[in-house]
Tab-separated table of C-alpha atoms in Angstrom:
chain	number	residue	atom	x	y	z
R	23	MET	CA	-34.782	-16.342	26.934
R	24	THR	CA	-36.391	-19.549	25.722
R	25	ARG	CA	-34.851	-19.945	22.295
R	26	ALA	CA	-31.342	-19.565	21.077
R	27	ARG	CA	-30.473	-16.525	19.134
R	28	THR	CA	-27.541	-16.738	16.825
R	29	LEU	CA	-24.840	-14.222	17.593
R	30	HIS	CA	-23.688	-12.093	14.762
R	31	THR	CA	-20.049	-11.618	15.656
R	32	LEU	CA	-19.546	-9.338	12.687
R	33	GLY	CA	-22.733	-8.450	10.849
R	34	ALA	CA	-23.860	-4.957	11.590
R	35	SER	CA	-20.685	-4.571	13.622
R	36	ALA	CA	-20.246	-3.484	17.163
R	37	LEU	CA	-18.482	-0.656	18.911
R	38	VAL	CA	-14.868	-0.651	19.735
R	39	VAL	CA	-13.963	2.597	21.260
R	40	LEU	CA	-10.352	1.690	21.165
R	41	SER	CA	-8.406	4.625	22.350
R	42	LEU	CA	-6.387	5.221	19.231
R	43	ALA	CA	-4.091	7.137	21.508
R	44	GLY	CA	-3.325	3.625	22.883
R	45	CYS	CA	-3.311	2.213	19.324
R	46	ALA	CA	-0.369	4.122	18.205
R	47	GLY	CA	1.664	2.410	15.531
R	48	GLY	CA	4.906	0.586	16.402
R	49	PRO	CA	8.350	2.368	15.909
R	50	SER	CA	9.812	2.242	12.381
R	51	GLY	CA	13.407	1.752	11.317
R	52	GLY	CA	15.522	4.722	10.212
R	53	THR	CA	19.047	5.465	9.016
R	54	THR	CA	21.701	7.565	10.687
R	55	PRO	CA	24.615	8.567	8.429
R	56	SER	CA	28.097	8.055	9.868
R	57	PRO	CA	30.207	10.858	8.400
R	58	THR	CA	33.748	9.925	7.217
R	59	PRO	CA	36.413	12.618	7.738
R	60	SER	CA	37.836	14.071	4.496
R	61	MET	CA	41.510	13.620	3.691
R	62	SER	CA	43.309	16.599	2.048
R	63	THR	CA	46.823	17.104	0.605
R	64	SER	CA	49.048	20.206	0.311
R	65	ALA	CA	52.138	20.945	-1.861
R	66	GLY	CA	55.266	22.922	-0.831
R	67	ALA	CA	58.888	23.624	-1.975
R	68	THR	CA	62.089	23.217	0.018
R	69	PRO	CA	65.102	25.446	-1.054
R	70	ASP	CA	68.497	23.779	-1.814
R	71	ASP	CA	71.469	24.433	0.482
R	72	GLY	CA	74.250	26.688	-0.849
R	73	GLU	CA	74.549	30.144	-2.360
R	74	THR	CA	71.752	32.545	-2.170
R	75	ALA	CA	69.779	32.373	-5.285
R	76	THR	CA	67.151	34.559	-6.628
R	77	PRO	CA	64.011	33.190	-5.193
R	78	THR	CA	61.653	31.832	-7.685
R	79	ALA	CA	58.013	31.207	-7.165
R	80	PRO	CA	57.133	27.574	-6.784
R	81	PRO	CA	55.347	26.199	-9.769
R	82	GLU	CA	51.636	26.205	-9.480
R	83	SER	CA	50.188	22.813	-9.088
R	84	SER	CA	46.708	21.618	-9.687
R	85	PRO	CA	45.064	20.864	-6.377
R	86	THR	CA	44.384	17.240	-5.766
R	87	PRO	CA	40.628	16.743	-5.361
R	88	THR	CA	39.651	15.757	-1.902
R	89	GLY	CA	37.363	12.767	-2.032
R	90	ALA	CA	34.680	12.462	0.591
R	91	ALA	CA	33.677	8.864	1.107
R	92	THR	CA	29.965	8.085	0.962
R	93	PRO	CA	28.714	7.687	4.525
R	94	THR	CA	27.653	4.167	5.402
R	95	PRO	CA	24.123	4.303	6.825
R	96	THR	CA	23.330	2.443	9.984
R	97	THR	CA	19.877	0.933	10.304
R	98	SER	CA	17.771	1.060	13.431
R	99	GLU	CA	15.737	-2.121	13.444
R	100	THR	CA	12.130	-2.072	14.605
R	101	PRO	CA	11.808	-4.127	17.802
R	102	ALA	CA	9.945	-7.366	17.185
R	103	ALA	CA	6.494	-7.490	18.750
R	104	SER	CA	6.008	-10.051	21.489
R	105	PRO	CA	4.160	-13.210	20.425
R	106	VAL	CA	0.658	-13.558	21.823
R	107	ASN	CA	-0.827	-16.624	23.490
R	108	ILE	CA	-4.532	-17.006	22.782
R	109	PRO	CA	-6.264	-17.909	26.061
R	110	THR	CA	-8.949	-20.566	26.328
R	111	ASP	CA	-10.917	-18.502	28.873
R	112	CYS	CA	-12.577	-15.219	27.900
R	113	THR	CA	-11.923	-13.790	31.364
R	114	GLN	CA	-8.182	-14.105	30.714
R	115	ILE	CA	-7.860	-11.896	27.639
R	116	VAL	CA	-7.077	-8.851	29.821
R	117	ASP	CA	-5.787	-8.279	33.340
R	118	SER	CA	-8.254	-8.386	36.225
R	119	ALA	CA	-8.314	-4.613	36.731
R	120	THR	CA	-9.123	-3.963	33.067
R	121	TYR	CA	-11.744	-6.701	33.112
R	122	ALA	CA	-13.467	-5.180	36.138
R	123	ALA	CA	-13.358	-1.672	34.664
R	124	THR	CA	-14.460	-2.693	31.163
R	125	MET	CA	-16.628	-5.812	31.301
R	126	GLY	CA	-17.693	-5.459	34.937
R	127	GLU	CA	-20.780	-7.518	35.748
R	128	THR	CA	-21.983	-7.765	32.158
R	129	PRO	CA	-22.933	-11.407	31.486
R	130	LEU	CA	-20.310	-13.354	29.523
R	131	ASN	CA	-21.479	-15.623	26.691
R	132	PRO	CA	-25.094	-15.554	27.911
R	133	GLU	CA	-27.293	-18.569	27.338
R	134	GLY	CA	-29.144	-18.403	24.079
R	135	TYR	CA	-26.385	-16.604	22.173
R	136	LEU	CA	-24.518	-18.925	19.813
R	137	ARG	CA	-22.084	-18.763	16.950
R	138	ARG	CA	-23.484	-18.585	13.437
R	139	ASP	CA	-22.914	-22.317	13.015
R	140	GLY	CA	-24.968	-23.018	16.148
R	141	THR	CA	-22.018	-23.983	18.368
R	142	PRO	CA	-21.399	-22.408	21.802
R	143	LEU	CA	-19.219	-19.360	22.290
R	144	GLY	CA	-15.829	-19.641	23.993
R	145	ALA	CA	-12.732	-21.662	23.081
R	146	ARG	CA	-12.989	-23.789	19.954
R	147	THR	CA	-10.894	-25.633	17.382
R	148	PRO	CA	-10.375	-23.308	14.410
R	149	THR	CA	-10.626	-24.395	10.793
R	150	VAL	CA	-9.012	-23.131	7.597
R	151	PRO	CA	-11.153	-20.463	5.912
R	152	PRO	CA	-12.444	-21.531	2.491
R	153	ALA	CA	-10.929	-20.155	-0.687
R	154	ASP	CA	-12.352	-16.736	-1.565
R	155	ALA	CA	-13.868	-16.512	1.928
R	156	THR	CA	-15.823	-13.435	2.930
R	157	LEU	CA	-14.839	-11.263	5.873
R	158	VAL	CA	-17.355	-13.050	8.092
R	159	GLN	CA	-16.212	-16.486	6.941
R	160	ILE	CA	-12.552	-15.737	7.668
R	161	VAL	CA	-13.259	-14.637	11.234
R	162	ASP	CA	-15.753	-17.438	11.906
R	163	SER	CA	-13.486	-20.177	10.557
R	164	ALA	CA	-10.175	-19.072	12.072
R	165	ALA	CA	-11.540	-18.122	15.508
R	166	ALA	CA	-9.858	-19.960	18.384
R	167	LEU	CA	-11.750	-17.934	21.012
R	168	ASP	CA	-15.136	-16.197	20.731
R	169	CYS	CA	-16.291	-13.971	23.595
R	170	LEU	CA	-19.481	-11.952	24.051
R	171	TRP	CA	-20.406	-9.636	26.906
R	172	ARG	CA	-24.064	-8.730	26.714
R	173	ASP	CA	-27.034	-8.338	28.996
R	174	PRO	CA	-29.872	-10.352	27.430
R	175	ARG	CA	-32.254	-7.590	28.503
R	176	ALA	CA	-30.384	-5.034	26.373
R	177	ASP	CA	-31.539	-4.389	22.816
R	178	ILE	CA	-28.202	-3.443	21.267
R	179	THR	CA	-25.509	-2.925	23.918
R	180	GLY	CA	-22.708	-5.473	23.785
R	181	LEU	CA	-19.013	-6.196	23.326
R	182	GLY	CA	-17.465	-9.061	21.379
R	183	VAL	CA	-13.854	-10.229	21.006
R	184	THR	CA	-12.618	-12.936	18.637
R	185	MET	CA	-8.996	-14.130	18.503
R	186	GLY	CA	-7.322	-16.590	16.155
R	187	ARG	CA	-4.423	-17.331	13.780
R	188	LEU	CA	-4.143	-16.667	10.056
R	189	ASP	CA	-1.481	-17.256	7.435
R	190	GLN	CA	-0.012	-14.224	5.695
R	191	ALA	CA	-2.184	-14.445	2.584
R	192	THR	CA	-5.423	-14.780	4.568
R	193	SER	CA	-4.410	-11.930	6.889
R	194	ALA	CA	-3.902	-9.701	3.854
R	195	SER	CA	-7.284	-10.778	2.508
R	196	LEU	CA	-8.954	-9.995	5.847
R	197	LEU	CA	-7.601	-6.439	5.870
R	198	SER	CA	-8.379	-5.921	2.192
R	199	LEU	CA	-11.977	-7.046	2.680
R	200	ALA	CA	-12.341	-4.806	5.740
R	201	ALA	CA	-11.065	-1.812	3.763
R	202	ALA	CA	-13.428	-2.627	0.896
R	203	ASP	CA	-16.272	-2.647	3.431
R	204	GLY	CA	-15.457	0.939	4.379
R	205	ALA	CA	-12.945	0.490	7.196
R	206	THR	CA	-10.081	2.934	7.643
R	207	CYS	CA	-6.731	1.172	8.019
R	208	SER	CA	-3.505	2.264	9.718
R	209	ASP	CA	-0.413	0.902	11.455
R	210	ALA	CA	-0.969	0.305	15.170
R	211	GLN	CA	0.437	-1.764	18.027
R	212	GLY	CA	3.187	-3.174	15.808
R	213	GLY	CA	0.635	-4.488	13.315
R	214	ARG	CA	-2.129	-3.333	11.001
R	215	LEU	CA	-5.556	-2.163	12.162
R	216	CYS	CA	-8.730	-1.536	10.152
R	217	GLN	CA	-11.726	0.086	11.827
R	218	LYS	CA	-15.230	0.997	10.707
R	219	SER	CA	-17.808	2.936	12.723
R	220	GLU	CA	-21.418	3.751	11.989
R	221	THR	CA	-24.491	4.888	13.878
R	222	ALA	CA	-27.443	2.650	14.675
R	223	GLU	CA	-30.326	4.796	13.465
R	224	GLN	CA	-32.929	3.369	15.823
R	225	TYR	CA	-30.831	3.956	18.935
R	226	GLN	CA	-28.445	6.683	17.733
R	227	THR	CA	-25.504	4.800	19.232
R	228	ASP	CA	-22.147	3.986	17.693
R	229	ILE	CA	-21.341	0.542	16.342
R	230	THR	CA	-17.694	-0.202	15.555
R	231	ASP	CA	-15.830	-3.143	14.079
R	232	THR	CA	-12.062	-3.362	14.483
R	233	TYR	CA	-9.827	-5.895	12.723
R	234	PHE	CA	-6.216	-6.198	13.858
R	235	VAL	CA	-3.432	-8.335	12.380
R	236	ARG	CA	0.117	-8.784	13.682
R	237	GLY	CA	2.210	-11.706	12.495
R	238	ASP	CA	-0.120	-14.727	12.448
R	239	LEU	CA	-2.450	-13.243	15.084
R	240	PHE	CA	-5.781	-11.649	14.296
R	241	VAL	CA	-8.187	-9.961	16.696
R	242	HIS	CA	-11.700	-8.828	15.845
R	243	VAL	CA	-13.479	-6.551	18.302
R	244	PHE	CA	-17.028	-5.354	17.821
R	245	GLN	CA	-18.659	-2.875	20.096
R	246	SER	CA	-22.151	-1.446	20.336
R	247	ASN	CA	-22.858	1.271	22.884
R	248	PHE	CA	-20.106	-0.254	25.035
R	249	PRO	CA	-17.231	2.149	25.836
R	250	THR	CA	-13.691	0.861	26.346
R	251	ASN	CA	-10.275	2.402	26.916
R	252	ASP	CA	-7.475	0.909	24.783
R	253	LEU	CA	-8.979	-2.557	24.957
R	254	LEU	CA	-6.804	-3.838	22.103
R	255	GLY	CA	-3.645	-2.621	23.816
R	256	SER	CA	-4.716	-4.335	27.034
R	257	ILE	CA	-5.387	-7.606	25.196
R	258	LEU	CA	-1.989	-7.584	23.482
R	259	ALA	CA	-0.127	-6.671	26.673
R	260	HIS	CA	-1.832	-9.280	28.855
R	261	THR	CA	-1.566	-12.161	26.390
R	262	ALA	CA	2.050	-11.491	25.367
R	263	SER	CA	4.253	-14.539	25.947
């Protein structure tokens, strides 16, 4: 390839066949009531010593209400998700076995494919997204690592992963913008995941964009005609500190 083509890390999206079986949401807290035993009282009469007297029935007494204390709920806290270290090498985002099975021999960050701003793919110094940033601008600005696996001879097949950090407000904006763009959002992997899939008409292949946020971490995966098996789960497990 003689001229650089600018990589669209979001754009028309790419396929992430993330096994949602592996993207199950994290456990949620619940309450277990601790019952308190009831206390009850009873009344009785004791006869006096001495001559036999005509027995008389003890006076009826109003039963004392038995109060049952309100159980004190105990809360099961959701285990905190492990922090994630963002690697500086795209080959280190998953373990070697997953890399071989998923990325295989597909060229990584091939020559001629650049970021939208014209800089090379790979590790970079992120910047703060501008106010009222678009979905693309948030990911582009906050990216600390951009990775692309694509054979330059392929028309559409490819896999991209972007990782970075966002503050809480920008994370919420990212997910809101993804949902507004047609993504379906759900809890997964101890965080929040939004995913949108569509079909490339020319090739009749799936293109999927996935946006994941947990704490200050965000991960964007795009996939086009590039099957994976719980790639997000593998990334989070391998990069956990």
